[in-house]
Backbone as JSON, one array per atom type, in Angstrom:
{
  "sequence": "MRANVGRHFVVADVHGHLTALKALLAELSLTDQDQITFLGDLVDHGPDSRGVLDCVMSLGAQARTIMGNHEALLLASMNDAEVERHWLGYGGDKTLSSFGVECAARIPQSYKDWLSSLPLWIEADDYVFVHAGVDPKLDMIDQSEETLLWQHQSNPQPLDNGKTVVSGHTPRLRPLFLPHCFSLDTGIASGGLLTAIELPVTAGADVEQVVQVDAFGERVKIAYSKDHPQAA",
  "N": [[-20.52, 24.22, 8.13], [-20.7, 20.83, 9.24], [-23.56, 19.03, 9.3], [-25.17, 16.73, 11.3], [-23.81, 14.67, 10.13], [-21.18, 12.38, 10.06], [-17.6, 12.78, 10.38], [-14.98, 12.09, 7.97], [-12.1, 10.4, 8.1], [-8.77, 9.76, 6.88], [-6.09, 7.53, 7.0], [-2.66, 7.14, 6.59], [0.08, 4.86, 5.74], [0.85, 2.76, 8.41], [2.62, 0.84, 9.43], [3.25, -0.93, 11.65], [3.53, 0.69, 13.9], [2.31, 1.06, 16.73], [2.14, 2.76, 19.0], [2.2, 5.3, 17.81], [-0.14, 5.11, 16.26], [-2.18, 4.83, 18.19], [-1.94, 7.27, 19.51], [-2.55, 8.99, 17.41], [-5.23, 8.3, 16.87], [-6.34, 9.13, 19.27], [-6.0, 11.87, 19.04], [-7.76, 12.38, 16.95], [-10.23, 11.95, 18.06], [-12.58, 10.24, 17.64], [-16.05, 9.92, 16.88], [-19.17, 8.07, 17.14], [-20.37, 8.5, 14.71], [-18.4, 9.0, 12.92], [-16.13, 8.06, 10.26], [-13.37, 6.05, 9.23], [-10.71, 5.54, 7.07], [-8.18, 3.31, 6.24], [-5.14, 3.22, 4.5], [-3.69, 0.94, 3.93], [-0.71, -1.15, 4.37], [-0.42, -1.66, 7.16], [1.26, -3.27, 8.54], [4.64, -4.53, 9.31], [8.08, -3.46, 9.61], [7.77, -1.6, 11.9], [7.51, -1.94, 15.59], [5.22, -3.33, 16.54], [3.22, -4.89, 14.89], [1.16, -6.74, 15.23], [-0.29, -5.58, 17.32], [-1.15, -3.24, 16.04], [-2.84, -4.32, 14.07], [-4.78, -5.49, 15.76], [-5.8, -3.17, 16.93], [-6.92, -1.74, 14.75], [-8.75, -3.64, 13.78], [-10.45, -3.72, 15.95], [-11.98, -1.49, 15.66], [-14.07, -2.13, 14.08], [-16.93, -1.86, 11.97], [-16.68, 0.82, 11.63], [-14.27, 1.39, 10.54], [-12.48, 1.16, 7.48], [-10.27, -0.75, 5.53], [-7.64, -0.86, 3.2], [-5.92, -3.15, 1.12], [-2.43, -3.32, 1.36], [0.9, -3.39, -0.13], [2.55, -4.66, 1.69], [0.84, -6.19, 3.29], [-0.02, -7.9, 1.29], [2.37, -9.23, 0.67], [2.84, -10.52, 3.12], [0.68, -12.35, 3.18], [1.23, -13.85, 0.86], [3.57, -15.0, 1.68], [2.88, -17.08, 3.31], [2.61, -19.39, 1.9], [4.8, -19.68, 0.31], [8.08, -20.12, 0.29], [10.22, -18.72, -0.84], [9.15, -16.17, -1.35], [8.67, -15.52, 1.3], [11.25, -15.29, 2.36], [12.08, -12.97, 1.05], [10.19, -11.18, 2.09], [10.82, -11.18, 4.84], [13.18, -9.75, 4.87], [12.22, -7.32, 4.32], [10.98, -6.01, 6.28], [9.24, -7.82, 7.39], [10.22, -9.48, 9.36], [9.93, -8.11, 11.76], [7.2, -8.16, 12.06], [6.66, -10.92, 12.43], [7.98, -11.2, 14.87], [6.34, -9.67, 16.52], [4.13, -11.27, 16.7], [5.2, -13.42, 17.93], [6.06, -15.7, 16.58], [7.73, -17.97, 14.26], [7.43, -18.16, 11.55], [5.41, -17.1, 8.73], [3.25, -18.77, 8.29], [2.42, -19.54, 10.79], [1.03, -17.49, 11.91], [-1.94, -16.54, 13.56], [-5.11, -17.85, 12.41], [-7.31, -16.12, 12.36], [-6.29, -13.58, 11.84], [-5.19, -13.97, 9.33], [-7.52, -14.46, 7.85], [-8.84, -12.0, 8.07], [-7.0, -10.24, 6.86], [-6.97, -11.33, 4.29], [-9.43, -10.57, 3.39], [-9.31, -7.94, 2.65], [-9.92, -5.21, 0.44], [-8.57, -4.2, -2.79], [-8.96, -1.65, -3.62], [-11.07, 1.17, -2.85], [-13.89, 2.73, -3.99], [-15.56, 5.79, -4.02], [-18.15, 8.35, -4.18], [-16.76, 10.72, -4.83], [-14.1, 10.13, -4.54], [-11.24, 7.95, -4.94], [-9.83, 5.44, -3.19], [-6.72, 4.08, -2.71], [-3.88, 1.93, -2.16], [-1.33, 2.33, -3.42], [-0.81, 3.14, -6.5], [-2.56, 4.3, -9.49], [-3.63, 3.65, -12.82], [-4.39, 6.21, -14.84], [-5.8, 6.0, -17.19], [-7.37, 3.78, -17.16], [-10.37, 2.04, -16.15], [-11.29, 1.35, -12.74], [-11.8, -1.35, -12.27], [-10.23, -2.56, -14.12], [-7.63, -2.16, -13.38], [-4.27, -3.18, -12.61], [-2.95, -5.46, -10.15], [-0.27, -4.99, -9.6], [0.02, -2.25, -10.15], [-1.82, -1.11, -8.3], [-0.8, -1.93, -5.85], [1.97, -1.45, -5.82], [2.99, 0.66, -7.4], [4.78, 3.67, -7.48], [3.84, 7.0, -6.88], [5.17, 9.34, -8.31], [4.64, 11.44, -9.99], [1.68, 12.09, -10.01], [-1.2, 11.7, -12.08], [-4.3, 13.14, -13.25], [-7.4, 11.32, -12.93], [-9.52, 10.02, -15.5], [-12.19, 10.03, -14.81], [-12.47, 12.12, -13.09], [-12.36, 11.9, -10.33], [-10.84, 12.26, -7.09], [-7.79, 10.84, -6.23], [-6.78, 9.09, -3.39], [-4.03, 8.18, -1.65], [-1.32, 6.14, -0.26], [1.86, 4.79, 0.39], [3.96, 5.98, -1.31], [6.61, 7.44, 0.07], [6.92, 10.66, 1.53], [8.31, 13.82, 2.53], [6.38, 15.62, 3.31], [2.79, 15.54, 3.3], [1.16, 15.36, 0.13], [-0.93, 17.53, -1.57], [-3.01, 17.81, -4.15], [-5.4, 18.97, -6.61], [-6.38, 16.63, -7.8], [-5.28, 14.55, -6.41], [-4.41, 13.18, -3.28], [-1.63, 12.44, -1.48], [-0.34, 10.58, 1.05], [1.58, 9.22, 2.64], [4.0, 9.67, 4.97], [6.33, 8.52, 5.84], [6.64, 7.01, 8.32], [7.76, 4.53, 8.64], [10.46, 4.83, 8.3], [11.51, 6.63, 10.14], [10.01, 8.9, 9.86], [6.81, 10.5, 9.92], [3.45, 9.72, 11.04], [0.52, 10.16, 9.29], [-2.72, 11.6, 9.19], [-5.71, 12.66, 7.57], [-8.6, 14.79, 7.53], [-11.23, 14.47, 5.41], [-12.6, 16.87, 3.1], [-15.74, 18.6, 3.63], [-17.11, 19.31, 1.34], [-16.63, 18.07, -1.85], [-13.64, 18.65, -3.67], [-12.89, 20.85, -2.23], [-10.46, 22.2, 0.14], [-8.7, 19.98, 2.39], [-10.07, 19.28, 5.63], [-8.53, 19.07, 7.98], [-5.16, 18.3, 8.98], [-3.45, 15.83, 10.66], [-0.61, 14.87, 12.43], [1.69, 12.57, 13.87], [4.63, 11.47, 15.64], [6.81, 8.56, 15.92], [6.89, 8.16, 18.62], [4.5, 8.94, 19.49], [4.03, 11.63, 19.76], [2.4, 14.66, 19.03], [2.86, 16.47, 16.07], [3.25, 19.67, 15.03], [2.28, 21.18, 12.06], [2.98, 23.16, 9.12], [0.38, 23.83, 7.9], [-2.51, 25.08, 6.34], [-5.96, 25.67, 5.53], [-6.08, 27.6, 3.67], [-3.64, 27.56, 2.48], [-2.81, 24.88, 1.39], [-0.66, 23.59, 0.14], [1.52, 24.07, 1.67], [1.73, 22.14, 3.52]],
  "CA": [[-20.56, 23.23, 9.21], [-21.19, 19.52, 8.87], [-24.72, 18.82, 10.16], [-25.71, 15.38, 11.45], [-23.04, 13.74, 9.31], [-19.88, 12.17, 10.67], [-16.39, 13.13, 9.64], [-14.29, 10.98, 7.29], [-10.65, 10.51, 8.21], [-7.96, 8.81, 6.12], [-4.8, 7.32, 7.66], [-1.65, 6.55, 5.7], [0.82, 3.67, 6.14], [1.15, 2.73, 9.84], [3.84, 0.03, 9.51], [3.57, -1.54, 12.93], [3.8, 1.69, 14.95], [1.09, 1.12, 17.53], [2.14, 3.96, 19.83], [1.81, 6.41, 16.95], [-1.53, 4.96, 15.86], [-3.05, 5.14, 19.33], [-1.89, 8.72, 19.72], [-3.27, 9.62, 16.31], [-6.67, 8.11, 17.08], [-6.73, 9.99, 20.38], [-6.08, 13.23, 18.51], [-8.93, 12.49, 16.08], [-11.44, 11.95, 18.92], [-13.65, 9.7, 16.81], [-17.39, 9.7, 17.4], [-19.83, 6.93, 16.5], [-20.78, 8.86, 13.37], [-17.23, 9.19, 12.07], [-15.61, 6.94, 9.47], [-11.93, 6.14, 9.04], [-10.19, 4.65, 6.02], [-6.74, 3.06, 6.3], [-4.65, 3.04, 3.13], [-2.86, -0.25, 3.8], [0.6, -1.22, 5.03], [-0.52, -1.61, 8.61], [2.26, -4.16, 9.14], [6.06, -4.56, 8.94], [9.04, -2.42, 9.99], [7.62, -1.14, 13.27], [7.67, -2.96, 16.64], [4.02, -4.03, 17.02], [2.23, -5.06, 13.83], [-0.01, -7.42, 15.76], [-1.05, -4.58, 18.06], [-1.8, -2.36, 15.06], [-3.97, -5.06, 13.51], [-5.81, -5.59, 16.8], [-6.39, -1.85, 17.1], [-7.76, -1.43, 13.58], [-9.86, -4.59, 13.75], [-11.38, -3.39, 17.04], [-12.84, -0.38, 15.23], [-15.23, -2.72, 13.44], [-17.45, -1.3, 10.72], [-16.32, 2.23, 11.53], [-13.02, 1.48, 9.79], [-12.27, 0.41, 6.25], [-8.84, -0.87, 5.29], [-7.26, -1.31, 1.87], [-4.74, -4.01, 1.05], [-1.17, -2.73, 0.95], [1.85, -4.37, -0.64], [3.11, -5.44, 2.79], [-0.15, -7.22, 3.61], [0.0, -8.87, 0.2], [3.57, -10.05, 0.85], [2.61, -11.39, 4.26], [-0.21, -13.44, 2.78], [1.93, -14.71, -0.1], [4.64, -15.69, 2.39], [2.35, -18.23, 4.02], [2.66, -20.58, 1.06], [5.91, -19.59, -0.64], [9.28, -19.87, 1.09], [11.04, -17.7, -1.49], [8.52, -14.88, -1.04], [8.85, -15.24, 2.72], [12.63, -14.8, 2.55], [12.07, -11.57, 0.61], [9.37, -10.41, 3.03], [11.54, -11.05, 6.1], [14.15, -8.67, 4.7], [11.46, -6.12, 3.92], [10.25, -5.6, 7.47], [8.38, -8.88, 7.88], [10.77, -10.07, 10.58], [9.35, -7.41, 12.91], [5.83, -8.65, 12.2], [6.72, -12.23, 13.08], [8.36, -11.0, 16.27], [5.18, -9.16, 17.27], [3.24, -12.41, 16.91], [5.91, -14.46, 18.66], [6.14, -16.91, 15.77], [8.94, -18.03, 13.45], [7.12, -18.11, 10.12], [4.11, -16.5, 8.46], [2.21, -19.79, 8.36], [1.99, -19.72, 12.18], [0.19, -16.38, 12.34], [-3.29, -17.09, 13.79], [-6.0, -17.86, 11.27], [-8.23, -14.97, 12.36], [-5.6, -12.48, 11.18], [-5.1, -14.32, 7.91], [-8.84, -14.28, 7.25], [-9.13, -10.57, 7.98], [-6.13, -9.66, 5.83], [-7.38, -11.83, 2.98], [-10.68, -9.93, 3.01], [-9.11, -6.53, 2.34], [-10.02, -4.88, -0.98], [-7.44, -3.51, -3.4], [-9.32, -0.23, -3.7], [-12.44, 1.55, -2.5], [-14.32, 3.87, -4.81], [-16.7, 6.53, -3.5], [-18.7, 9.3, -5.15], [-15.79, 11.74, -5.24], [-12.74, 9.7, -4.24], [-10.78, 6.58, -5.1], [-8.83, 5.14, -2.16], [-5.83, 2.98, -3.09], [-2.63, 1.96, -1.4], [-0.17, 2.84, -4.15], [-1.05, 3.96, -7.68], [-3.61, 3.97, -10.44], [-3.43, 4.04, -14.22], [-5.51, 7.13, -15.06], [-6.52, 5.7, -18.42], [-8.15, 2.56, -16.99], [-11.37, 1.93, -15.09], [-10.71, 0.69, -11.57], [-11.93, -2.81, -12.39], [-9.19, -3.01, -15.06], [-6.3, -1.87, -12.83], [-3.49, -4.36, -12.23], [-2.5, -5.5, -8.76], [1.05, -4.38, -9.56], [-0.17, -0.8, -10.06], [-2.54, -0.74, -7.09], [-0.03, -2.27, -4.65], [3.41, -1.19, -5.87], [3.41, 1.81, -8.2], [5.04, 4.92, -6.77], [3.19, 8.15, -7.52], [6.1, 10.47, -8.33], [3.98, 12.53, -10.72], [0.32, 11.58, -10.22], [-2.0, 12.34, -13.11], [-5.75, 13.08, -12.96], [-8.22, 10.26, -13.49], [-10.47, 10.46, -16.52], [-13.52, 10.21, -14.22], [-12.48, 13.33, -12.31], [-12.32, 11.66, -8.89], [-9.56, 12.47, -6.41], [-7.13, 9.63, -5.73], [-6.19, 9.22, -2.06], [-3.11, 7.05, -1.61], [-0.14, 6.15, 0.59], [2.91, 4.01, -0.28], [5.1, 6.78, -1.76], [6.95, 8.28, 1.22], [7.25, 12.06, 1.27], [8.55, 14.61, 3.74], [5.11, 16.24, 3.64], [1.71, 15.04, 2.44], [0.95, 16.09, -1.12], [-2.33, 17.84, -1.84], [-3.32, 18.35, -5.47], [-6.84, 18.84, -6.85], [-6.73, 15.29, -8.23], [-4.52, 13.53, -5.68], [-3.85, 13.36, -1.93], [-0.65, 11.39, -1.24], [-0.28, 10.83, 2.49], [2.61, 8.49, 3.37], [5.09, 10.55, 5.37], [7.54, 7.79, 6.18], [6.81, 6.52, 9.69], [8.59, 3.32, 8.6], [11.88, 5.17, 8.23], [11.82, 7.76, 11.0], [9.16, 10.04, 9.58], [5.6, 10.74, 10.69], [2.19, 9.09, 10.66], [-0.37, 11.24, 8.88], [-4.14, 11.43, 8.92], [-6.42, 13.87, 7.15], [-10.05, 14.79, 7.51], [-11.66, 14.85, 4.08], [-13.46, 18.06, 3.11], [-17.19, 18.42, 3.59], [-17.49, 19.45, -0.06], [-15.6, 17.56, -2.76], [-12.93, 19.7, -4.38], [-12.4, 21.84, -1.28], [-9.27, 21.78, 0.87], [-8.97, 19.07, 3.49], [-10.48, 19.98, 6.84], [-7.4, 19.14, 8.9], [-4.09, 17.32, 8.86], [-2.92, 15.47, 11.98], [0.59, 14.06, 12.31], [2.4, 12.2, 15.09], [5.86, 10.73, 15.39], [6.79, 7.18, 16.39], [6.72, 8.17, 20.07], [3.14, 9.37, 19.78], [3.97, 13.06, 19.99], [1.78, 15.44, 17.97], [3.78, 17.35, 15.36], [2.55, 20.8, 14.42], [2.76, 21.36, 10.7], [2.64, 24.43, 8.48], [-0.73, 23.6, 6.98], [-3.77, 25.78, 6.55], [-6.89, 25.45, 4.42], [-5.82, 28.63, 2.67], [-2.37, 27.26, 1.82], [-2.59, 23.46, 1.62], [0.61, 23.1, -0.37], [2.56, 24.27, 2.66], [1.74, 21.02, 4.48]],
  "C": [[-21.17, 21.92, 8.69], [-22.33, 19.15, 9.82], [-25.17, 17.37, 10.12], [-25.01, 14.35, 10.56], [-21.66, 13.62, 9.93], [-18.74, 12.62, 9.77], [-15.8, 11.88, 8.99], [-12.8, 11.25, 7.34], [-9.98, 9.45, 7.34], [-6.58, 8.75, 6.77], [-3.86, 6.61, 6.7], [-0.95, 5.37, 6.37], [1.24, 3.76, 7.62], [2.42, 1.92, 10.14], [4.22, -0.38, 10.93], [3.81, -0.58, 14.07], [2.53, 1.93, 15.76], [1.03, 2.37, 18.41], [1.69, 5.18, 19.02], [0.33, 6.32, 16.58], [-2.47, 5.31, 17.0], [-3.08, 6.64, 19.6], [-2.67, 9.46, 18.64], [-4.78, 9.49, 16.51], [-7.17, 8.97, 18.24], [-6.88, 11.44, 19.91], [-7.34, 13.42, 17.66], [-10.23, 12.53, 16.87], [-12.66, 11.47, 18.14], [-14.97, 9.61, 17.58], [-18.01, 8.52, 16.67], [-20.22, 7.22, 15.06], [-19.61, 8.98, 12.39], [-16.83, 7.9, 11.37], [-14.12, 7.14, 9.29], [-11.49, 5.1, 8.03], [-8.67, 4.55, 6.17], [-6.26, 2.64, 4.91], [-3.7, 1.86, 2.97], [-1.49, -0.09, 4.42], [0.47, -0.93, 6.52], [0.67, -2.31, 9.25], [3.67, -3.87, 8.64], [6.8, -3.29, 9.38], [8.95, -2.01, 11.45], [7.55, -2.27, 14.28], [6.42, -3.76, 16.97], [2.94, -4.13, 15.95], [0.98, -5.76, 14.34], [-0.89, -6.44, 16.53], [-1.78, -3.62, 17.14], [-3.02, -3.05, 14.46], [-5.1, -5.18, 14.51], [-6.55, -4.26, 16.95], [-7.35, -1.52, 15.97], [-8.97, -2.36, 13.53], [-10.9, -4.27, 14.83], [-12.31, -2.25, 16.68], [-14.08, -0.87, 14.48], [-15.63, -2.02, 12.16], [-17.13, 0.18, 10.56], [-15.08, 2.44, 10.66], [-13.08, 0.63, 8.53], [-10.77, 0.39, 5.98], [-8.6, -1.44, 3.9], [-6.02, -2.2, 1.98], [-3.52, -3.19, 0.61], [-0.21, -3.8, 0.45], [2.45, -5.21, 0.49], [2.12, -6.49, 3.28], [-0.15, -8.32, 2.55], [1.22, -9.79, 0.31], [3.43, -11.0, 2.02], [1.77, -12.6, 3.87], [0.48, -14.4, 1.82], [3.01, -15.53, 0.59], [4.16, -16.96, 3.07], [2.48, -19.53, 3.23], [3.85, -20.6, 0.11], [7.17, -19.19, 0.13], [10.16, -18.79, 0.48], [10.48, -16.3, -1.24], [8.75, -14.52, 0.42], [10.26, -14.74, 3.0], [12.73, -13.33, 2.15], [11.34, -10.71, 1.63], [10.1, -10.18, 4.35], [12.59, -9.93, 6.04], [13.53, -7.34, 4.37], [10.58, -5.64, 5.07], [9.37, -6.68, 8.07], [8.89, -9.54, 9.14], [10.19, -9.42, 11.82], [7.9, -7.86, 13.13], [5.79, -10.0, 12.87], [7.06, -12.1, 14.55], [7.17, -10.53, 17.1], [4.16, -10.25, 17.55], [3.9, -13.51, 17.74], [5.98, -15.77, 17.92], [7.37, -16.83, 14.87], [8.67, -18.01, 11.95], [5.69, -17.61, 9.93], [2.97, -17.51, 8.6], [1.68, -19.98, 9.77], [1.21, -18.52, 12.73], [-1.24, -16.89, 12.49], [-4.24, -16.87, 12.62], [-6.91, -16.64, 11.22], [-7.59, -13.76, 11.68], [-5.47, -12.74, 9.68], [-6.43, -14.06, 7.21], [-9.15, -12.8, 7.06], [-8.28, -9.92, 6.88], [-6.55, -10.08, 4.43], [-8.66, -11.13, 2.47], [-10.51, -8.49, 2.53], [-9.22, -6.28, 0.84], [-8.77, -4.18, -1.48], [-7.72, -2.03, -3.61], [-10.74, -0.07, -3.18], [-12.79, 2.79, -3.3], [-15.58, 4.48, -4.21], [-17.16, 7.54, -4.54], [-17.64, 10.24, -5.7], [-14.33, 11.31, -5.1], [-12.51, 8.25, -4.67], [-9.66, 6.39, -4.09], [-8.03, 3.92, -2.61], [-4.59, 3.04, -2.22], [-1.54, 2.7, -2.16], [-0.58, 3.73, -5.32], [-2.26, 3.52, -8.47], [-3.14, 4.36, -11.83], [-4.62, 4.93, -14.59], [-6.34, 6.82, -16.3], [-7.47, 4.51, -18.28], [-9.24, 2.73, -15.94], [-10.76, 1.15, -13.93], [-10.76, -0.82, -11.7], [-10.84, -3.4, -13.28], [-7.77, -2.74, -14.56], [-5.58, -3.17, -12.46], [-3.13, -4.29, -10.75], [-1.13, -4.83, -8.62], [0.93, -2.87, -9.4], [-0.76, -0.41, -8.72], [-1.7, -0.94, -5.83], [1.39, -1.7, -4.64], [3.82, 0.1, -6.57], [3.62, 3.05, -7.34], [4.51, 6.1, -7.58], [4.13, 9.35, -7.47], [5.5, 11.68, -9.01], [2.54, 12.13, -11.03], [-0.48, 12.4, -11.21], [-3.49, 12.21, -12.79], [-6.41, 11.87, -13.6], [-9.19, 10.83, -14.52], [-11.85, 10.72, -15.92], [-13.6, 11.42, -13.29], [-12.42, 13.14, -10.8], [-10.9, 11.89, -8.34], [-9.03, 11.15, -5.89], [-6.5, 9.95, -4.37], [-5.33, 7.99, -1.83], [-2.02, 7.25, -0.56], [1.04, 5.67, -0.22], [4.14, 4.83, -0.69], [5.51, 7.73, -0.64], [7.41, 9.67, 0.79], [7.56, 12.74, 2.6], [7.26, 15.25, 4.24], [4.02, 15.6, 2.8], [1.53, 15.95, 1.24], [-0.54, 16.28, -1.34], [-2.44, 18.53, -3.19], [-4.81, 18.22, -5.68], [-7.28, 17.42, -7.17], [-6.08, 14.19, -7.41], [-4.13, 14.02, -4.29], [-2.92, 12.18, -1.68], [-0.12, 11.59, 0.18], [0.81, 10.09, 3.26], [3.77, 9.43, 3.68], [6.16, 9.8, 6.14], [7.72, 7.38, 7.62], [7.71, 5.29, 9.73], [10.08, 3.62, 8.66], [12.2, 6.44, 9.02], [10.99, 9.0, 10.75], [7.94, 10.09, 10.48], [4.45, 9.88, 10.19], [1.18, 10.19, 10.44], [-1.8, 10.76, 8.72], [-4.7, 12.75, 8.43], [-7.91, 13.68, 7.38], [-10.49, 15.3, 6.14], [-12.59, 16.05, 4.15], [-14.93, 17.7, 3.07], [-17.68, 18.43, 2.15], [-16.35, 18.98, -0.95], [-14.97, 18.71, -3.53], [-12.41, 20.8, -3.47], [-11.12, 21.33, -0.63], [-9.65, 20.83, 1.99], [-9.26, 19.86, 4.75], [-9.33, 20.13, 7.84], [-6.4, 18.05, 8.56], [-3.55, 17.09, 10.27], [-1.73, 14.55, 11.77], [1.19, 13.79, 13.69], [3.67, 11.47, 14.71], [5.76, 9.34, 16.02], [6.61, 7.07, 17.9], [5.33, 8.64, 20.48], [3.0, 10.85, 20.05], [3.36, 13.78, 18.77], [2.81, 16.39, 17.37], [2.97, 18.44, 14.69], [3.15, 21.07, 13.05], [2.27, 22.67, 10.13], [1.58, 24.21, 7.43], [-1.89, 24.5, 7.36], [-4.65, 25.51, 5.35], [-6.68, 26.48, 3.32], [-4.56, 28.34, 1.87], [-2.03, 25.79, 2.0], [-1.27, 22.94, 1.13], [1.74, 23.27, 0.63], [2.7, 23.1, 3.6], [2.92, 20.11, 4.24]]
}
């Protein structure tokens, strides 16, 4: 049992699906002691990126969010018309629609400031949280933005420091749980599910729980147990 210590949840790519996010948070039943880490790509593709940002920002210090490639594209689009054309065809048009504006430069400054403040990774005692990938041979400070934001983890390798990498970005039918890697994007952007996990009390143990909802906010029961995590 976890005594006098809050739980730590991790949420994969949300991609503008506010209904799913609200349902997921309701399922988690967060307390003041709990912490939640978002793995980036809050925006684009889904119908309400602004609502998703408002929801996550309202969690305050209880939530930590990592920069995803879609946030990076949004920010780059504010000053580069060519990047913006690419972003609009990559789900950014839905984000502009949610703000009721015609270009990224017209998104309110408070959102730009918050997005600009997001880190590319968060490193903890036993985990490294990133949006996309890591080069296992490099220290985190030496990782490239290309790797952290864009690399797909088709065959993730263990880090030299022994920490477990927790990432999104690479869509899968089911979350992947390996001793050295939790890969959690289950494709809500393309008709899949939104996934959250509760990290284990003891590093190296199986995750405490997996919670998944669909785009309509319906809880999806999955074939996961702590005894057979690969079935998730």
